[in-house]
Each structure stands twice: as C-alpha cells, then as structure tokens.
Amino acid sequence: MTTPPSRPGSAVHDARAARHSYSAEVLERLSADAEQILAKYPEARSALLPLLHLVQSEDGYVSPAGIAFCADVLDLSRASVSAVATFYSQYKRHPNGEYTVGVCTNTLCAVMGGDAIFDRLSDHLGVGHDETTDDGKITLERLECNAACDYAPVMMINWEFFDNQTPGSAVETVEKLLAGEPVKPTRGADSVATFKEVSRVLAGFDDGRADEGEAAGPATLVGLELARKNDWRAPAGRTEQAAEHEAGTEPVGDTGSSAERKPQAPADTSPSGPTAGDDSDAKGSGKEGSA
Amino acid sequence: MTTLTPVLSDLWDAPRSWKLEAYQDAGGYQALRTALSMETADLVTMVKDSGLRGRGGAGFPTGLKWSFLPPPDGGPRYLVVNADESEPGTCKDVPLMMANPHVLLEGVIITSMAIGCHRAFIYIRGEVVHVYRRLLAAVEEARAAGFLGENILGSGYDLEVVVHAGAGAYICGEETALLDSLEGRRGQPRLKPPFPAVAGLYSRPTVVNNVETIASVPLIVANGADWFNHMGTERSKGHGLFSLSGHVAKPGQYEAPLGITFRELLDMAGGIRDGHRLKFWTPGGSSTPILTDEHLDLVLDYESVGAAGSMLGTRALQVFDETTSVVRCVSRWNDFYQHESCGKCTPCREGTYWMKEILHRLEAGKGTEGDIDLLLDVADNIDGRSFCALGDASAQPVKSGIAYFREEFEQGLHTPAWELFPYEANALYSGVAS
C-alpha cells in the first residue's frame, strides 16, 4: 500500500480513542445488563464472552475500560480478561469501524473469487486486513470459513450473509455503506445493524429482528426442491402410517365390490402400496449403488 | 439409485418455517410428548438402537455417548450442543438452525430429559448473528408454549436452555475447547481422559453433541429406531445433510441416506460446471484427506470413506475442477490451521507455521530442493503427535495433496501456481457482472 491508511492500532490513535473509564451512568447501565447475563450461568465466569460482546457494544471495541469492567464484575484480574479477549477474533483490540466487511478467503471461497473480491475492496477502500477507513465506517477483514460454502464466494457485513458475491457487487455494497445508505443481506435481517448493535445481540440481548428475512436461500433449498419435483421422500414414519391406517378403515366401495372381498391369497395380506415402496427405495439403496 | 430423503430439511420451504407455529403444524413437539411418557433409559436405548452416530464429524455412536454418563449423584449434569460450525466446507448446521431452530430445540429437550440435565447450552459461533437471533427467539417461543422452563407440559420436568454466542475461534468446535470457552476461558482443548461424560462443563458429567445429531433425535422418537436404521448402510444408519460446494452446477444442501455415492450426489447437483471436469474433492471438510476422480463411485458412509483413506467427516463435499491448483488449495487450508492453532501444543503451533513457510514458497514457484520431503516430514511430526485433532487435521491436506498430485508440488520449485493454473479461471460468479 503506497499511502498508509490510518492504523487504528497505532499509538497515536489509541491515545486519542482509548477509553479507560466509564461514567457513573454508563456503569450503572452496563451493570444492569451484566446482571441479566450472569443470571443465565451456574458459574459467573461463563459470562465472560457475552460480557466482552457487551463492552464492544458500548465502545465499538474491547477498550481498557471494558476490560476493567469485566474484571470487576467477575472478580478476575485484568490480565485474565485480556488473555481471553485476545484469543478470539471477534473481539477488537482497537476501535472498529461501524461496519466490519469480511471477505471469506478460506480455500473454497478464495478459489471461487474471494481473493479477487478482497483485493478489489482493499484497493477501493485503501485499507488492508483489519484496517479501518479514515471516516471510521468500514473495517475490512479476511475471514475464515463462515459456514456458507454453498453460497461461495461469501462476504459478511457485521456477521450477516452476503452470498454469491462478485468484486463488482461487493464494491457496490461498500459504496452504499460509505454513503450512509442501508444495505440488505441476502440471507438475514432486512438491513445490517451497526457493529455496536450487533455486539449487543451477541451479548444475548434480542433486538426483536429474528422474524425478518427468509427461512432459507436458494442453495439451502436446492436438494429439497429436487426431492419435491421427483416425489422423493424419507420412509413413512409412525405418524404417517397411522394416518394411512385410519384412512383405510373408512368403509369403501359398494356392496359386493372388491372392497368386500375376503383375503384369499398371501399377497392379499402382505404389505404393499406406496409406503412400503418408498421404504424399500430409500433403504439399502446406498449399498446397491456401491456394488 | 439412491434418492433424497428430506427429513431435517423437509420444513425448510414452508412459510416462516422458523416459527413455532410452522413447526407444530408439521407435527413438531409431538415427539416431546411421546418422550415425556417414556422411561429415560428407554429413550437412551431407542437412540442406541437407531444407530445414530455423531454428525459433527467423528461419527461416535450417540446413544453410547449418552450411556457413558455416570449414575446420577444428585449434582447437575449438562447437555452442550456444539453449534460452532467452522470446519472449512461445512455449511449444514447454520442453514438448519436458520430455517428450523425448533427441531434442534425439541431435540435438546428430549436429550436433556434422557440424560437428566436441567440446564442445557447451545454454543453457537458468534459470526452468524441472524441464526443466533432465531435461536434466541425460538427459546422464548418454546418457553411461552410450556415446552421449556418449570414443569414442562405438566410432567414435573424442568429445563432451561441457554444460547451462548462464541467469539470467533475454530478450535472451539473441539468439544473440550468448547467447554473451556463456555467456562469463560481461552478455548484450548483439555487433556482426555477424563472425558466430558465424566468431567465436562464445570467438571460435571456432560454430553456434547453436534446440532444435526440432536436435531435427529425428535424424528427418531416420533418414528421409532427402526424407521431410522432402515435408512443408510449396515453400520452407517439414517439420513444426513450432504453439502456440495465449489465447481458444481447446483451447490447446496442435499439430504440423503448415508451410503449415497459421490457420483449420485454430483449428478443431482447438475455435475461439474459446464465445460469442466472433476479434479479433486473433500468428502467431509478440509480436515478429511482429499480424493480424486478415481473415487466418483465411493459410497459415502463412515466405513467406505475410511477404507478409501479419508473420512466421512461432516459430509462437506468441496468440489474443485481442473482449473484449480492443488498447491494453492493446500497452502490456503494450511494458512487456516496455522491461524486457528490455539498454541497449546508444539507440534501444531510450530508445525503449521513451518508448513506455511514451505507452502507459500511452493505456491510462488520458489520452492527449494527437498521442500516436498521436508513438508511431509513436518506433517508426519504433527499427525498423531498433537494435543488434539486440529493438528492431525492440518497434516491431511498436505499428505493427501502430495500423495495424489506430487508433480504439482514439484512444479512449485520453478513455476508459480498462478501461472500453471491462472486464478481468474477458477472464479465462479453467479452475479451479473464482475
């Protein structure tokens, strides 16, 4: 990079931004939140990860004040809290942008275009991995696999999915962020919340947005659609069998029709019909395939 | 021919499928009523008889795992669901929880009851915030409906479920590292024994199971062990999500009986993208040795994939065509293991670092004489000598990559991988313009 971007991790930046203590009001609010978090766990220390998310929701990173707060709440040393905070990649050591734009550059996404997307964004924004634009809007990151490989290449903005990206679509999206316009994930909430807002959700505070968005994207449904089209099903279970049995006990046919015919041959009483057929289709078919 | 068997995926195309109402309309929470009327020992036996094996990669028999808990001593026992899905290529639990969190929750309640647990945890990776929202909301819906909390459906049984967000660390998918993380520590693996069944969360008896494993429990209870074990092969029973990604025409989730072949799945996914052919693939994530076009007819069950020198793992089939450099892929996978190594043990911490140095040289065409043997030597010194499976896993892409494509690594002594396999030819953009 020819022009070095502002490095939020630099001493100059830290001196300007680092927060070392909270006001009484903030402390009171955080303490009330912490109490709710602690109530979920049989042992207090289990609350540390959510508490670190909570202090990120206050400061936009894990500040010295945040470390001290967690240490005080859990009666741990600040060193113990720092040791945990530095282990996990979602905890930021310096002020994060309003939006973390992460591009998966693990193997599959990288090959499918993730490397090219990251390079294009890096050029476009003038920042590298874990660096933030001067206006504090965007922190760019290389991500490890985010469990959406069937939508490769994948970009995450504040941990919401942007599937099937191209360098062009990624640039378009970050342009909107820079312009202060809302952006919509391909699978997720109706719009991307800020880094601080999302951190508060991860601390365990529901933001009431679970019902936004779709149940599933197209790749999630591709196998199910194929099964529906071909009428492929799992073997019928007890519940369905019971329903079929019940249906079969209804009187059917007129007097003297085949419905009144008494069983005469073994075939008349052996199981047959779609249920058994489905069953035999599904089971053992793998073994046949191998032969 | 094997056909697909939508069970866990069956509800995913229903309107607002993540809601309690949609799940109940499809028969959801009936299994819980059945389970409440059963003896807990019978529930464990039922899951044993079903043949269900852990869906998180290792394939350990689930009912057997539950039965390892010591007899109740009056103290707490825990169920911890591993929802830290992070293995490269693996993308089944996240869409499952997004589309149908209640099937997981019903499984959690039944399993908790079976093992005598009154506080269960779902540890979900922090990098999927909308899925976390859906789980939090599902817990609230279930509580309001009387499926969680005190005296569930008048049975006298109490259960609380805590959904806990991680914070970005692949190693936390390792069950003991997950427990350390859940206890508020750095996520580093623990020495075993004692196994979690004896001393797990807070040193108490604990069952740790994968999302898909637990989500499979309600349907086994509803339909019976025989229904489940009539699907699959002799020792690999039931249905499972197969996740196809990479250079296939239709990547996505395909739920099939274990024992379906790779060729059958590839055909369902429309084959390799137009004009290209298969080069290599992983059967179950990056930690499972790669396979090639020799293995198209491989039966995807635990035994057959094992016999072919790899592992069924998480059924994460990452597929690469002939435009792809094996050296680039192996190098990038190793970057991942190096980045995610927790640093606790020397072979993994140092070994992945040195493999990175060598692999970056080879990818850049600047390898030196002896690099490939050195790479294999380092991999051998990690494999089987590291503290947990992460280190062992890091050796697999390297060893299998060299076993099948040694000549490409040799070319790394003089020619960059991006010249041999121009990277722009790999990309597959489904969007409009690049």
Short mmCIF file of C-alpha atoms in Angstrom, two decimals, chain B residues 92-338:
data_model
loop_
_atom_site.label_atom_id
_atom_site.label_comp_id
_atom_site.label_asym_id
_atom_site.label_seq_id
_atom_site.Cartn_x
_atom_site.Cartn_y
_atom_site.Cartn_z
CA LYS B 92 -25.25 -27.62 7.18
CA ASP B 93 -25.96 -26.66 10.81
CA VAL B 94 -26.17 -22.94 10.12
CA PRO B 95 -28.92 -23.22 7.46
CA LEU B 96 -30.67 -25.85 9.61
CA MET B 97 -30.83 -23.51 12.62
CA MET B 98 -31.78 -20.56 10.43
CA ALA B 99 -34.74 -22.38 8.87
CA ASN B 100 -35.87 -24.63 11.72
CA PRO B 101 -34.45 -23.82 15.15
CA HIS B 102 -37.31 -25.67 16.87
CA VAL B 103 -36.28 -29.12 15.69
CA LEU B 104 -32.95 -28.55 17.41
CA LEU B 105 -34.69 -27.24 20.50
CA GLU B 106 -37.06 -30.21 20.68
CA GLY B 107 -34.00 -32.47 20.38
CA VAL B 108 -32.33 -30.55 23.18
CA ILE B 109 -35.33 -31.01 25.46
CA ILE B 110 -35.67 -34.73 24.77
CA THR B 111 -31.94 -35.36 25.10
CA SER B 112 -31.73 -33.34 28.31
CA MET B 113 -34.54 -35.38 29.77
CA ALA B 114 -32.85 -38.61 28.69
CA ILE B 115 -29.58 -37.72 30.44
CA GLY B 116 -31.08 -35.96 33.47
CA CYS B 117 -29.99 -32.43 32.56
CA HIS B 118 -31.83 -29.32 33.77
CA ARG B 119 -29.73 -26.62 32.11
CA ALA B 120 -28.60 -27.12 28.53
CA PHE B 121 -26.38 -24.89 26.43
CA ILE B 122 -26.28 -24.27 22.72
CA TYR B 123 -22.84 -22.90 21.88
CA ILE B 124 -23.18 -21.16 18.52
CA ARG B 125 -20.34 -19.41 16.73
CA GLY B 126 -20.66 -15.65 17.04
CA GLU B 127 -20.23 -14.95 13.34
CA VAL B 128 -23.80 -15.78 12.30
CA VAL B 129 -25.87 -13.17 14.09
CA HIS B 130 -29.19 -13.84 12.38
CA VAL B 131 -29.06 -17.52 13.26
CA TYR B 132 -28.35 -16.55 16.85
CA ARG B 133 -31.42 -14.27 16.78
CA ARG B 134 -33.55 -17.15 15.50
CA LEU B 135 -32.36 -19.43 18.30
CA LEU B 136 -32.98 -16.82 20.99
CA ALA B 137 -36.48 -16.23 19.64
CA ALA B 138 -37.20 -19.96 19.40
CA VAL B 139 -36.27 -20.44 23.05
CA GLU B 140 -38.70 -17.69 24.03
CA GLU B 141 -41.48 -19.18 21.88
CA ALA B 142 -40.91 -22.63 23.36
CA ARG B 143 -40.92 -21.26 26.88
CA ALA B 144 -44.19 -19.40 26.30
CA ALA B 145 -45.73 -22.61 24.95
CA GLY B 146 -44.71 -24.56 28.04
CA PHE B 147 -42.03 -26.67 26.34
CA LEU B 148 -39.28 -25.10 28.43
CA GLY B 149 -39.00 -23.80 31.96
CA GLU B 150 -40.55 -25.36 35.02
CA ASN B 151 -42.83 -28.38 34.94
CA ILE B 152 -42.75 -28.89 31.17
CA LEU B 153 -46.24 -29.84 29.92
CA GLY B 154 -47.18 -30.78 33.45
CA SER B 155 -44.59 -33.54 33.59
CA GLY B 156 -42.70 -32.23 36.60
CA TYR B 157 -39.57 -31.97 34.48
CA ASP B 158 -37.71 -28.60 34.45
CA LEU B 159 -35.26 -27.37 31.84
CA GLU B 160 -33.60 -24.07 30.95
CA VAL B 161 -31.77 -23.62 27.65
CA VAL B 162 -29.06 -21.00 27.28
CA VAL B 163 -27.98 -19.96 23.80
CA HIS B 164 -24.38 -18.81 24.06
CA ALA B 165 -22.52 -16.96 21.30
CA GLY B 166 -18.85 -17.69 20.76
CA ALA B 167 -16.46 -15.06 19.51
CA GLY B 168 -14.50 -16.46 16.59
CA ALA B 169 -12.22 -19.45 17.13
CA TYR B 170 -12.31 -22.64 15.07
CA ILE B 171 -10.75 -24.63 17.89
CA CYS B 172 -13.92 -24.16 19.95
CA GLY B 173 -15.54 -26.80 17.74
CA GLU B 174 -13.29 -29.29 19.56
CA GLU B 175 -15.53 -30.43 22.40
CA THR B 176 -13.20 -29.83 25.33
CA ALA B 177 -12.02 -26.47 23.95
CA LEU B 178 -15.68 -25.59 23.59
CA LEU B 179 -16.21 -26.38 27.26
CA ASP B 180 -13.27 -24.21 28.31
CA SER B 181 -14.65 -21.42 26.16
CA LEU B 182 -18.10 -21.84 27.68
CA GLU B 183 -16.47 -21.53 31.08
CA GLY B 184 -15.17 -18.12 30.03
CA ARG B 185 -11.62 -19.11 29.18
CA ARG B 186 -9.39 -19.20 26.13
CA GLY B 187 -10.71 -22.05 24.02
CA GLN B 188 -7.98 -24.59 24.40
CA PRO B 189 -8.51 -28.35 24.42
CA ARG B 190 -8.31 -30.34 27.61
CA LEU B 191 -6.39 -33.50 28.28
CA LYS B 192 -8.58 -36.61 27.89
CA PRO B 193 -9.35 -38.62 29.95
CA PRO B 194 -11.32 -37.58 31.84
CA PHE B 195 -13.83 -37.36 29.02
CA PRO B 196 -16.67 -34.83 29.24
CA ALA B 197 -19.09 -37.64 30.13
CA VAL B 198 -17.27 -37.89 33.46
CA ALA B 199 -15.89 -34.38 33.97
CA GLY B 200 -17.13 -31.88 31.42
CA LEU B 201 -18.69 -28.47 31.97
CA TYR B 202 -17.78 -27.25 35.48
CA SER B 203 -16.22 -30.70 35.93
CA ARG B 204 -19.68 -32.25 35.89
CA PRO B 205 -20.94 -35.10 33.67
CA THR B 206 -21.63 -33.57 30.26
CA VAL B 207 -22.80 -34.69 26.85
CA VAL B 208 -21.52 -32.65 23.92
CA ASN B 209 -23.33 -33.32 20.63
CA ASN B 210 -23.46 -31.66 17.23
CA VAL B 211 -26.53 -29.72 16.06
CA GLU B 212 -27.56 -32.21 13.38
CA THR B 213 -27.17 -35.11 15.83
CA ILE B 214 -29.50 -33.56 18.37
CA ALA B 215 -31.93 -32.39 15.66
CA SER B 216 -32.20 -36.01 14.51
CA VAL B 217 -33.48 -37.16 17.90
CA PRO B 218 -37.12 -35.95 17.75
CA LEU B 219 -37.81 -37.81 14.50
CA ILE B 220 -36.29 -40.99 15.91
CA VAL B 221 -38.55 -40.70 18.94
CA ALA B 222 -41.57 -39.95 16.75
CA ASN B 223 -40.97 -42.69 14.19
CA GLY B 224 -39.00 -45.29 16.08
CA ALA B 225 -35.47 -46.64 15.91
CA ASP B 226 -36.33 -48.99 13.05
CA TRP B 227 -37.57 -46.18 10.85
CA PHE B 228 -34.17 -44.52 11.20
CA ASN B 229 -32.00 -47.58 10.83
CA HIS B 230 -33.82 -48.74 7.73
CA MET B 231 -32.09 -45.85 6.02
CA GLY B 232 -28.38 -45.98 5.38
CA THR B 233 -25.90 -48.82 5.26
CA GLU B 234 -25.05 -51.61 7.65
CA ARG B 235 -23.06 -49.54 10.13
CA SER B 236 -23.88 -46.02 8.97
CA LYS B 237 -27.55 -45.54 9.64
CA GLY B 238 -30.04 -42.87 8.86
CA HIS B 239 -30.21 -39.67 6.88
CA GLY B 240 -27.76 -36.81 6.77
CA LEU B 241 -27.21 -33.46 5.12
CA PHE B 242 -24.65 -33.55 2.32
CA SER B 243 -23.34 -30.08 1.49
CA LEU B 244 -21.97 -29.65 -2.03
CA SER B 245 -19.92 -26.60 -2.79
CA GLY B 246 -17.40 -25.37 -5.32
CA HIS B 247 -17.33 -26.04 -9.03
CA VAL B 248 -20.67 -27.85 -9.26
CA ALA B 249 -23.63 -26.57 -11.26
CA LYS B 250 -26.02 -26.51 -8.31
CA PRO B 251 -24.22 -26.23 -4.97
CA GLY B 252 -26.38 -26.67 -1.89
CA GLN B 253 -27.82 -28.98 0.74
CA TYR B 254 -28.87 -32.50 -0.25
CA GLU B 255 -30.36 -34.68 2.48
CA ALA B 256 -29.86 -38.35 1.68
CA PRO B 257 -29.42 -41.69 3.41
CA LEU B 258 -25.81 -42.36 4.38
CA GLY B 259 -24.37 -44.60 1.70
CA ILE B 260 -25.33 -42.48 -1.28
CA THR B 261 -22.40 -42.29 -3.70
CA PHE B 262 -20.46 -39.19 -4.64
CA ARG B 263 -21.45 -39.72 -8.27
CA GLU B 264 -25.15 -39.79 -7.38
CA LEU B 265 -24.86 -36.55 -5.43
CA LEU B 266 -22.80 -34.91 -8.14
CA ASP B 267 -25.43 -35.85 -10.72
CA MET B 268 -28.16 -34.35 -8.54
CA ALA B 269 -26.09 -31.18 -8.29
CA GLY B 270 -26.00 -30.97 -12.07
CA GLY B 271 -22.43 -32.22 -12.36
CA ILE B 272 -19.28 -30.13 -12.62
CA ARG B 273 -19.84 -26.62 -14.04
CA ASP B 274 -20.17 -26.51 -17.81
CA GLY B 275 -17.13 -27.35 -19.87
CA HIS B 276 -15.06 -28.56 -16.94
CA ARG B 277 -14.22 -31.81 -15.23
CA LEU B 278 -13.65 -33.00 -11.68
CA LYS B 279 -10.13 -32.78 -10.32
CA PHE B 280 -10.33 -33.31 -6.56
CA TRP B 281 -12.78 -33.06 -3.67
CA THR B 282 -13.07 -33.37 0.08
CA PRO B 283 -15.65 -35.81 1.44
CA GLY B 284 -16.14 -34.07 4.78
CA GLY B 285 -14.36 -30.77 5.14
CA SER B 286 -10.74 -29.69 4.82
CA SER B 287 -9.68 -31.98 7.65
CA THR B 288 -10.55 -35.06 5.62
CA PRO B 289 -7.90 -36.14 3.07
CA ILE B 290 -8.75 -35.10 -0.49
CA LEU B 291 -9.96 -37.63 -3.03
CA THR B 292 -9.96 -37.52 -6.82
CA ASP B 293 -11.97 -38.60 -9.87
CA GLU B 294 -10.91 -42.19 -9.09
CA HIS B 295 -13.37 -42.03 -6.21
CA LEU B 296 -16.53 -40.99 -8.01
CA ASP B 297 -18.37 -44.16 -7.06
CA LEU B 298 -17.31 -44.03 -3.45
CA VAL B 299 -20.12 -44.95 -1.07
CA LEU B 300 -20.46 -42.11 1.40
CA ASP B 301 -20.67 -43.90 4.69
CA TYR B 302 -18.19 -43.92 7.56
CA GLU B 303 -16.67 -47.28 6.65
CA SER B 304 -16.29 -46.86 2.89
CA VAL B 305 -14.77 -43.39 3.03
CA GLY B 306 -12.42 -44.61 5.75
CA ALA B 307 -11.38 -47.55 3.60
CA ALA B 308 -10.60 -45.12 0.78
CA GLY B 309 -8.12 -43.35 3.06
CA SER B 310 -10.25 -40.40 4.06
CA MET B 311 -13.14 -39.69 6.45
CA LEU B 312 -16.85 -39.03 6.03
CA GLY B 313 -16.44 -36.11 8.44
CA THR B 314 -19.22 -33.56 8.16
CA ARG B 315 -20.27 -34.58 4.62
CA ALA B 316 -18.93 -31.25 3.36
CA LEU B 317 -18.14 -32.04 -0.26
CA GLN B 318 -15.95 -29.27 -1.62
CA VAL B 319 -15.52 -29.87 -5.31
CA PHE B 320 -12.73 -28.46 -7.47
CA ASP B 321 -12.35 -28.67 -11.25
CA GLU B 322 -9.27 -28.97 -13.44
CA THR B 323 -8.60 -25.22 -13.41
CA THR B 324 -7.68 -25.37 -9.71
CA SER B 325 -4.18 -25.55 -8.27
CA VAL B 326 -3.83 -28.20 -5.59
CA VAL B 327 -0.81 -26.37 -4.18
CA ARG B 328 -2.82 -23.18 -3.77
CA CYS B 329 -5.64 -25.02 -2.01
CA VAL B 330 -3.40 -26.99 0.31
CA SER B 331 -1.44 -23.86 1.11
CA ARG B 332 -4.59 -21.91 1.94
CA TRP B 333 -6.00 -24.70 4.09
CA ASN B 334 -2.75 -24.77 5.98
CA ASP B 335 -2.93 -20.99 6.46
CA PHE B 336 -6.26 -21.66 8.13
CA TYR B 337 -4.90 -24.29 10.52
CA GLN B 338 -1.90 -22.11 11.30
#
